[in-house]
C-alpha cells in the first residue's frame, strides 16, 4: 500500500529544517531518538505537510496502527519545554489503546481498518485518523445503529446501578440517624431519671 514519494514528507527530523540554530535541531533530533526508545511500539514520524496531497500520501502510505505524525515545530517545543513534552507524550503513550479502539469501532460498523494513527500539527492540535475499507455486501448503517443502541443501553444500566448505590447509601445514612435519635432519647430519659442534665455528645 506504499505510495510513491511518501518518504519525501515522512523522513526523520533531518531534511527541510534550514531555519533556526543547529543546536536546537540537534536537541530535537536527540529528543526524537529518546521518544522512539521510550515508545518502541509506536511509529513516530516528523512531518509538516505543505498541502493535502502530501498529507494523503502519508496517510495512504501507512499500514497497520500505532502511527504518530508530529510537526517539527512541536517536536522542538517538546525538546525544550518539559510541560509541552509531558502533554504530548500522554497522547503518544495512549496511541496503542486508541488504535485498538478505532479498529474495534470500525469492525463494529462492518469495516476493515487498513491504517490509523494520530497527528499533531504545528499549532499543537491533536487529531485521530484512519483509512478503512467497507465491503459492499455489508450494511454499516445497520451495524452503526446497533452499536449505538448497545452503547446507550450500557450507559443506562450503569446510571441505574449508580442511582441504586446512591439510594442504598442514603438509606444507610437515614438508618444511622434514626439510631442516633433513639440513643439520644434514651440517654435523655435516663439522665432525667438520675437527675442529671440532658446533654449528650455522640460522635461517629
PDB file of N, CA, C and O in Angstrom, residues 123-180:
ATOM      1  N   UNK A 123       0.219  23.723  15.233  1.00  0.00           N
ATOM      2  CA  UNK A 123      -0.481  24.501  16.244  1.00  0.00           C
ATOM      3  C   UNK A 123      -0.744  23.698  17.515  1.00  0.00           C
ATOM      4  O   UNK A 123      -1.356  24.188  18.456  1.00  0.00           O
ATOM      5  N   UNK A 124      -0.305  22.431  17.501  1.00  0.00           N
ATOM      6  CA  UNK A 124      -0.497  21.575  18.659  1.00  0.00           C
ATOM      7  C   UNK A 124      -1.829  20.842  18.681  1.00  0.00           C
ATOM      8  O   UNK A 124      -2.140  20.151  19.649  1.00  0.00           O
ATOM      9  N   UNK A 125      -2.598  20.988  17.610  1.00  0.00           N
ATOM     10  CA  UNK A 125      -3.901  20.309  17.553  1.00  0.00           C
ATOM     11  C   UNK A 125      -3.692  18.808  17.342  1.00  0.00           C
ATOM     12  O   UNK A 125      -2.939  18.388  16.464  1.00  0.00           O
ATOM     13  N   UNK A 126      -4.375  18.009  18.168  1.00  0.00           N
ATOM     14  CA  UNK A 126      -4.275  16.549  18.081  1.00  0.00           C
ATOM     15  C   UNK A 126      -5.506  16.018  17.363  1.00  0.00           C
ATOM     16  O   UNK A 126      -6.634  16.343  17.727  1.00  0.00           O
ATOM     17  N   UNK A 127      -5.301  15.228  16.315  1.00  0.00           N
ATOM     18  CA  UNK A 127      -6.436  14.634  15.604  1.00  0.00           C
ATOM     19  C   UNK A 127      -6.142  13.163  15.315  1.00  0.00           C
ATOM     20  O   UNK A 127      -4.997  12.756  15.176  1.00  0.00           O
ATOM     21  N   UNK A 128      -7.222  12.385  15.264  1.00  0.00           N
ATOM     22  CA  UNK A 128      -7.109  10.943  15.021  1.00  0.00           C
ATOM     23  C   UNK A 128      -7.596  10.639  13.611  1.00  0.00           C
ATOM     24  O   UNK A 128      -8.581  11.209  13.156  1.00  0.00           O
ATOM     25  N   UNK A 129      -6.893   9.754  12.918  1.00  0.00           N
ATOM     26  CA  UNK A 129      -7.252   9.450  11.536  1.00  0.00           C
ATOM     27  C   UNK A 129      -7.254   7.938  11.320  1.00  0.00           C
ATOM     28  O   UNK A 129      -6.646   7.178  12.059  1.00  0.00           O
ATOM     29  N   UNK A 130      -7.967   7.531  10.297  1.00  0.00           N
ATOM     30  CA  UNK A 130      -7.954   6.113   9.920  1.00  0.00           C
ATOM     31  C   UNK A 130      -8.261   5.962   8.440  1.00  0.00           C
ATOM     32  O   UNK A 130      -8.930   6.798   7.847  1.00  0.00           O
ATOM     33  N   UNK A 131      -7.733   4.910   7.870  1.00  0.00           N
ATOM     34  CA  UNK A 131      -8.023   4.532   6.482  1.00  0.00           C
ATOM     35  C   UNK A 131      -8.698   3.170   6.561  1.00  0.00           C
ATOM     36  O   UNK A 131      -8.111   2.212   7.074  1.00  0.00           O
ATOM     37  N   UNK A 132      -9.939   3.097   6.093  1.00  0.00           N
ATOM     38  CA  UNK A 132     -10.714   1.860   6.234  1.00  0.00           C
ATOM     39  C   UNK A 132     -11.363   1.453   4.913  1.00  0.00           C
ATOM     40  O   UNK A 132     -11.479   2.251   3.985  1.00  0.00           O
ATOM     41  N   UNK A 133     -11.782   0.194   4.879  1.00  0.00           N
ATOM     42  CA  UNK A 133     -12.459  -0.326   3.687  1.00  0.00           C
ATOM     43  C   UNK A 133     -13.727  -1.046   4.152  1.00  0.00           C
ATOM     44  O   UNK A 133     -13.708  -1.798   5.123  1.00  0.00           O
ATOM     45  N   UNK A 134     -14.814  -0.771   3.458  1.00  0.00           N
ATOM     46  CA  UNK A 134     -16.087  -1.411   3.790  1.00  0.00           C
ATOM     47  C   UNK A 134     -16.514  -2.314   2.632  1.00  0.00           C
ATOM     48  O   UNK A 134     -16.376  -1.950   1.477  1.00  0.00           O
ATOM     49  N   UNK A 135     -17.034  -3.473   2.976  1.00  0.00           N
ATOM     50  CA  UNK A 135     -17.458  -4.428   1.968  1.00  0.00           C
ATOM     51  C   UNK A 135     -18.867  -4.094   1.485  1.00  0.00           C
ATOM     52  O   UNK A 135     -19.730  -3.702   2.273  1.00  0.00           O
ATOM     53  N   UNK A 136     -19.096  -4.269   0.213  1.00  0.00           N
ATOM     54  CA  UNK A 136     -20.382  -3.884  -0.369  1.00  0.00           C
ATOM     55  C   UNK A 136     -21.550  -4.706   0.159  1.00  0.00           C
ATOM     56  O   UNK A 136     -22.680  -4.247   0.191  1.00  0.00           O
ATOM     57  N   UNK A 137     -21.292  -5.945   0.536  1.00  0.00           N
ATOM     58  CA  UNK A 137     -22.379  -6.816   0.981  1.00  0.00           C
ATOM     59  C   UNK A 137     -22.798  -6.553   2.425  1.00  0.00           C
ATOM     60  O   UNK A 137     -23.749  -7.136   2.924  1.00  0.00           O
ATOM     61  N   UNK A 138     -22.089  -5.655   3.104  1.00  0.00           N
ATOM     62  CA  UNK A 138     -22.452  -5.307   4.476  1.00  0.00           C
ATOM     63  C   UNK A 138     -23.222  -4.000   4.502  1.00  0.00           C
ATOM     64  O   UNK A 138     -23.105  -3.179   3.605  1.00  0.00           O
ATOM     65  N   UNK A 139     -23.998  -3.788   5.536  1.00  0.00           N
ATOM     66  CA  UNK A 139     -24.736  -2.543   5.703  1.00  0.00           C
ATOM     67  C   UNK A 139     -24.242  -1.860   6.978  1.00  0.00           C
ATOM     68  O   UNK A 139     -24.781  -2.085   8.060  1.00  0.00           O
ATOM     69  N   UNK A 140     -23.194  -1.052   6.834  1.00  0.00           N
ATOM     70  CA  UNK A 140     -22.609  -0.439   8.010  1.00  0.00           C
ATOM     71  C   UNK A 140     -23.579   0.409   8.814  1.00  0.00           C
ATOM     72  O   UNK A 140     -23.475   0.517  10.008  1.00  0.00           O
ATOM     73  N   UNK A 141     -24.573   1.047   8.126  1.00  0.00           N
ATOM     74  CA  UNK A 141     -25.500   1.901   8.858  1.00  0.00           C
ATOM     75  C   UNK A 141     -26.326   1.092   9.854  1.00  0.00           C
ATOM     76  O   UNK A 141     -26.652   1.545  10.941  1.00  0.00           O
ATOM     77  N   UNK A 142     -26.662  -0.165   9.497  1.00  0.00           N
ATOM     78  CA  UNK A 142     -27.420  -1.031  10.405  1.00  0.00           C
ATOM     79  C   UNK A 142     -26.560  -1.388  11.613  1.00  0.00           C
ATOM     80  O   UNK A 142     -27.007  -1.330  12.752  1.00  0.00           O
ATOM     81  N   UNK A 143     -25.317  -1.776  11.344  1.00  0.00           N
ATOM     82  CA  UNK A 143     -24.394  -2.111  12.423  1.00  0.00           C
ATOM     83  C   UNK A 143     -24.133  -0.901  13.307  1.00  0.00           C
ATOM     84  O   UNK A 143     -23.976  -1.024  14.510  1.00  0.00           O
ATOM     85  N   UNK A 144     -24.079   0.269  12.674  1.00  0.00           N
ATOM     86  CA  UNK A 144     -23.826   1.505  13.409  1.00  0.00           C
ATOM     87  C   UNK A 144     -24.958   1.773  14.405  1.00  0.00           C
ATOM     88  O   UNK A 144     -24.721   2.080  15.568  1.00  0.00           O
ATOM     89  N   UNK A 145     -26.201   1.607  13.941  1.00  0.00           N
ATOM     90  CA  UNK A 145     -27.357   1.813  14.813  1.00  0.00           C
ATOM     91  C   UNK A 145     -27.349   0.807  15.956  1.00  0.00           C
ATOM     92  O   UNK A 145     -27.646   1.135  17.102  1.00  0.00           O
ATOM     93  N   UNK A 146     -26.982  -0.419  15.635  1.00  0.00           N
ATOM     94  CA  UNK A 146     -26.930  -1.472  16.648  1.00  0.00           C
ATOM     95  C   UNK A 146     -25.876  -1.143  17.704  1.00  0.00           C
ATOM     96  O   UNK A 146     -26.103  -1.298  18.907  1.00  0.00           O
ATOM     97  N   UNK A 147     -24.717  -0.669  17.250  1.00  0.00           N
ATOM     98  CA  UNK A 147     -23.636  -0.306  18.161  1.00  0.00           C
ATOM     99  C   UNK A 147     -24.049   0.840  19.072  1.00  0.00           C
ATOM    100  O   UNK A 147     -23.804   0.812  20.284  1.00  0.00           O
ATOM    101  N   UNK A 148     -24.682   1.855  18.490  1.00  0.00           N
ATOM    102  CA  UNK A 148     -25.144   2.997  19.274  1.00  0.00           C
ATOM    103  C   UNK A 148     -26.166   2.567  20.322  1.00  0.00           C
ATOM    104  O   UNK A 148     -26.139   3.033  21.461  1.00  0.00           O
ATOM    105  N   UNK A 149     -27.077   1.673  19.908  1.00  0.00           N
ATOM    106  CA  UNK A 149     -28.100   1.171  20.822  1.00  0.00           C
ATOM    107  C   UNK A 149     -27.467   0.430  21.996  1.00  0.00           C
ATOM    108  O   UNK A 149     -27.860   0.609  23.150  1.00  0.00           O
ATOM    109  N   UNK A 150     -26.475  -0.401  21.690  1.00  0.00           N
ATOM    110  CA  UNK A 150     -25.782  -1.152  22.736  1.00  0.00           C
ATOM    111  C   UNK A 150     -25.059  -0.213  23.705  1.00  0.00           C
ATOM    112  O   UNK A 150     -25.078  -0.417  24.918  1.00  0.00           O
ATOM    113  N   UNK A 151     -24.417   0.826  23.150  1.00  0.00           N
ATOM    114  CA  UNK A 151     -23.713   1.798  23.994  1.00  0.00           C
ATOM    115  C   UNK A 151     -24.686   2.555  24.889  1.00  0.00           C
ATOM    116  O   UNK A 151     -24.404   2.805  26.060  1.00  0.00           O
ATOM    117  N   UNK A 152     -25.859   2.904  24.313  1.00  0.00           N
ATOM    118  CA  UNK A 152     -26.884   3.624  25.067  1.00  0.00           C
ATOM    119  C   UNK A 152     -27.426   2.760  26.208  1.00  0.00           C
ATOM    120  O   UNK A 152     -27.577   3.225  27.346  1.00  0.00           O
ATOM    121  N   UNK A 153     -27.687   1.498  25.918  1.00  0.00           N
ATOM    122  CA  UNK A 153     -28.187   0.575  26.938  1.00  0.00           C
ATOM    123  C   UNK A 153     -27.158   0.367  28.049  1.00  0.00           C
ATOM    124  O   UNK A 153     -27.510   0.270  29.221  1.00  0.00           O
ATOM    125  N   UNK A 154     -25.893   0.311  27.656  1.00  0.00           N
ATOM    126  CA  UNK A 154     -24.816   0.145  28.630  1.00  0.00           C
ATOM    127  C   UNK A 154     -24.738   1.350  29.563  1.00  0.00           C
ATOM    128  O   UNK A 154     -24.579   1.209  30.775  1.00  0.00           O
ATOM    129  N   UNK A 155     -24.892   2.570  28.987  1.00  0.00           N
ATOM    130  CA  UNK A 155     -24.867   3.793  29.793  1.00  0.00           C
ATOM    131  C   UNK A 155     -26.054   3.839  30.748  1.00  0.00           C
ATOM    132  O   UNK A 155     -25.926   4.234  31.905  1.00  0.00           O
ATOM    133  N   UNK A 156     -27.226   3.430  30.245  1.00  0.00           N
ATOM    134  CA  UNK A 156     -28.428   3.426  31.089  1.00  0.00           C
ATOM    135  C   UNK A 156     -28.281   2.463  32.261  1.00  0.00           C
ATOM    136  O   UNK A 156     -28.654   2.780  33.387  1.00  0.00           O
ATOM    137  N   UNK A 157     -27.734   1.276  31.977  1.00  0.00           N
ATOM    138  CA  UNK A 157     -27.542   0.269  33.015  1.00  0.00           C
ATOM    139  C   UNK A 157     -26.565   0.774  34.078  1.00  0.00           C
ATOM    140  O   UNK A 157     -26.780   0.582  35.283  1.00  0.00           O
ATOM    141  N   UNK A 158     -25.510   1.447  33.629  1.00  0.00           N
ATOM    142  CA  UNK A 158     -24.510   1.981  34.548  1.00  0.00           C
ATOM    143  C   UNK A 158     -25.115   3.075  35.425  1.00  0.00           C
ATOM    144  O   UNK A 158     -24.874   3.131  36.634  1.00  0.00           O
ATOM    145  N   UNK A 159     -25.936   3.938  34.791  1.00  0.00           N
ATOM    146  CA  UNK A 159     -26.582   5.029  35.527  1.00  0.00           C
ATOM    147  C   UNK A 159     -27.548   4.470  36.571  1.00  0.00           C
ATOM    148  O   UNK A 159     -27.616   4.952  37.706  1.00  0.00           O
ATOM    149  N   UNK A 160     -28.297   3.430  36.181  1.00  0.00           N
ATOM    150  CA  UNK A 160     -29.250   2.787  37.086  1.00  0.00           C
ATOM    151  C   UNK A 160     -28.521   2.183  38.290  1.00  0.00           C
ATOM    152  O   UNK A 160     -28.971   2.270  39.430  1.00  0.00           O
ATOM    153  N   UNK A 161     -27.390   1.574  38.005  1.00  0.00           N
ATOM    154  CA  UNK A 161     -26.565   0.965  39.054  1.00  0.00           C
ATOM    155  C   UNK A 161     -26.060   2.026  40.031  1.00  0.00           C
ATOM    156  O   UNK A 161     -26.089   1.835  41.258  1.00  0.00           O
ATOM    157  N   UNK A 162     -25.614   3.170  39.481  1.00  0.00           N
ATOM    158  CA  UNK A 162     -25.110   4.268  40.311  1.00  0.00           C
ATOM    159  C   UNK A 162     -26.215   4.848  41.183  1.00  0.00           C
ATOM    160  O   UNK A 162     -25.995   5.180  42.348  1.00  0.00           O
ATOM    161  N   UNK A 163     -27.430   4.985  40.604  1.00  0.00           N
ATOM    162  CA  UNK A 163     -28.565   5.521  41.350  1.00  0.00           C
ATOM    163  C   UNK A 163     -28.970   4.581  42.486  1.00  0.00           C
ATOM    164  O   UNK A 163     -29.301   5.030  43.588  1.00  0.00           O
ATOM    165  N   UNK A 164     -28.936   3.264  42.214  1.00  0.00           N
ATOM    166  CA  UNK A 164     -29.285   2.271  43.238  1.00  0.00           C
ATOM    167  C   UNK A 164     -28.286   2.334  44.397  1.00  0.00           C
ATOM    168  O   UNK A 164     -28.662   2.247  45.566  1.00  0.00           O
ATOM    169  N   UNK A 165     -27.008   2.503  44.055  1.00  0.00           N
ATOM    170  CA  UNK A 165     -25.961   2.600  45.069  1.00  0.00           C
ATOM    171  C   UNK A 165     -26.136   3.862  45.911  1.00  0.00           C
ATOM    172  O   UNK A 165     -25.968   3.841  47.137  1.00  0.00           O
ATOM    173  N   UNK A 166     -26.524   4.953  45.245  1.00  0.00           N
ATOM    174  CA  UNK A 166     -26.745   6.223  45.934  1.00  0.00           C
ATOM    175  C   UNK A 166     -27.910   6.102  46.913  1.00  0.00           C
ATOM    176  O   UNK A 166     -27.842   6.571  48.054  1.00  0.00           O
ATOM    177  N   UNK A 167     -29.002   5.461  46.455  1.00  0.00           N
ATOM    178  CA  UNK A 167     -30.173   5.258  47.313  1.00  0.00           C
ATOM    179  C   UNK A 167     -29.825   4.391  48.515  1.00  0.00           C
ATOM    180  O   UNK A 167     -30.291   4.627  49.627  1.00  0.00           O
ATOM    181  N   UNK A 168     -29.001   3.377  48.288  1.00  0.00           N
ATOM    182  CA  UNK A 168     -28.574   2.483  49.366  1.00  0.00           C
ATOM    183  C   UNK A 168     -27.780   3.250  50.422  1.00  0.00           C
ATOM    184  O   UNK A 168     -27.967   3.047  51.626  1.00  0.00           O
ATOM    185  N   UNK A 169     -26.900   4.136  49.950  1.00  0.00           N
ATOM    186  CA  UNK A 169     -26.105   4.948  50.870  1.00  0.00           C
ATOM    187  C   UNK A 169     -26.984   5.897  51.675  1.00  0.00           C
ATOM    188  O   UNK A 169     -26.774   6.086  52.876  1.00  0.00           O
ATOM    189  N   UNK A 170     -27.990   6.509  51.000  1.00  0.00           N
ATOM    190  CA  UNK A 170     -28.910   7.418  51.685  1.00  0.00           C
ATOM    191  C   UNK A 170     -29.715   6.678  52.743  1.00  0.00           C
ATOM    192  O   UNK A 170     -29.917   7.181  53.854  1.00  0.00           O
ATOM    193  N   UNK A 171     -30.173   5.477  52.379  1.00  0.00           N
ATOM    194  CA  UNK A 171     -30.955   4.662  53.323  1.00  0.00           C
ATOM    195  C   UNK A 171     -30.113   4.306  54.546  1.00  0.00           C
ATOM    196  O   UNK A 171     -30.596   4.338  55.679  1.00  0.00           O
ATOM    197  N   UNK A 172     -28.852   4.001  54.316  1.00  0.00           N
ATOM    198  CA  UNK A 172     -27.944   3.653  55.410  1.00  0.00           C
ATOM    199  C   UNK A 172     -27.717   4.864  56.311  1.00  0.00           C
ATOM    200  O   UNK A 172     -27.714   4.751  57.547  1.00  0.00           O
ATOM    201  N   UNK A 173     -27.558   6.030  55.692  1.00  0.00           N
ATOM    202  CA  UNK A 173     -27.345   7.265  56.457  1.00  0.00           C
ATOM    203  C   UNK A 173     -28.575   7.585  57.299  1.00  0.00           C
ATOM    204  O   UNK A 173     -28.461   7.989  58.466  1.00  0.00           O
ATOM    205  N   UNK A 174     -29.774   7.392  56.731  1.00  0.00           N
ATOM    206  CA  UNK A 174     -31.016   7.642  57.456  1.00  0.00           C
ATOM    207  C   UNK A 174     -31.162   6.663  58.617  1.00  0.00           C
ATOM    208  O   UNK A 174     -31.626   7.027  59.705  1.00  0.00           O
ATOM    209  N   UNK A 175     -30.759   5.417  58.399  1.00  0.00           N
ATOM    210  CA  UNK A 175     -30.823   4.395  59.442  1.00  0.00           C
ATOM    211  C   UNK A 175     -29.916   4.756  60.613  1.00  0.00           C
ATOM    212  O   UNK A 175     -30.290   4.620  61.778  1.00  0.00           O
ATOM    213  N   UNK A 176     -28.729   5.235  60.316  1.00  0.00           N
ATOM    214  CA  UNK A 176     -27.778   5.659  61.349  1.00  0.00           C
ATOM    215  C   UNK A 176     -28.341   6.856  62.109  1.00  0.00           C
ATOM    216  O   UNK A 176     -28.245   6.929  63.339  1.00  0.00           O
ATOM    217  N   UNK A 177     -28.962   7.796  61.384  1.00  0.00           N
ATOM    218  CA  UNK A 177     -29.552   8.982  62.006  1.00  0.00           C
ATOM    219  C   UNK A 177     -30.684   8.594  62.959  1.00  0.00           C
ATOM    220  O   UNK A 177     -30.803   9.133  64.064  1.00  0.00           O
ATOM    221  N   UNK A 178     -31.523   7.647  62.556  1.00  0.00           N
ATOM    222  CA  UNK A 178     -32.619   7.175  63.405  1.00  0.00           C
ATOM    223  C   UNK A 178     -32.075   6.505  64.670  1.00  0.00           C
ATOM    224  O   UNK A 178     -32.605   6.682  65.762  1.00  0.00           O
ATOM    225  N   UNK A 179     -31.018   5.717  64.505  1.00  0.00           N
ATOM    226  CA  UNK A 179     -30.381   5.060  65.641  1.00  0.00           C
ATOM    227  C   UNK A 179     -29.831   6.093  66.622  1.00  0.00           C
ATOM    228  O   UNK A 179     -29.978   5.953  67.847  1.00  0.00           O
ATOM    229  N   UNK A 180     -29.218   7.148  66.095  1.00  0.00           N
ATOM    230  CA  UNK A 180     -28.692   8.219  66.942  1.00  0.00           C
ATOM    231  C   UNK A 180     -29.806   8.912  67.711  1.00  0.00           C
ATOM    232  O   UNK A 180     -29.657   9.246  68.896  1.00  0.00           O
TER     233      UNK A 180
END
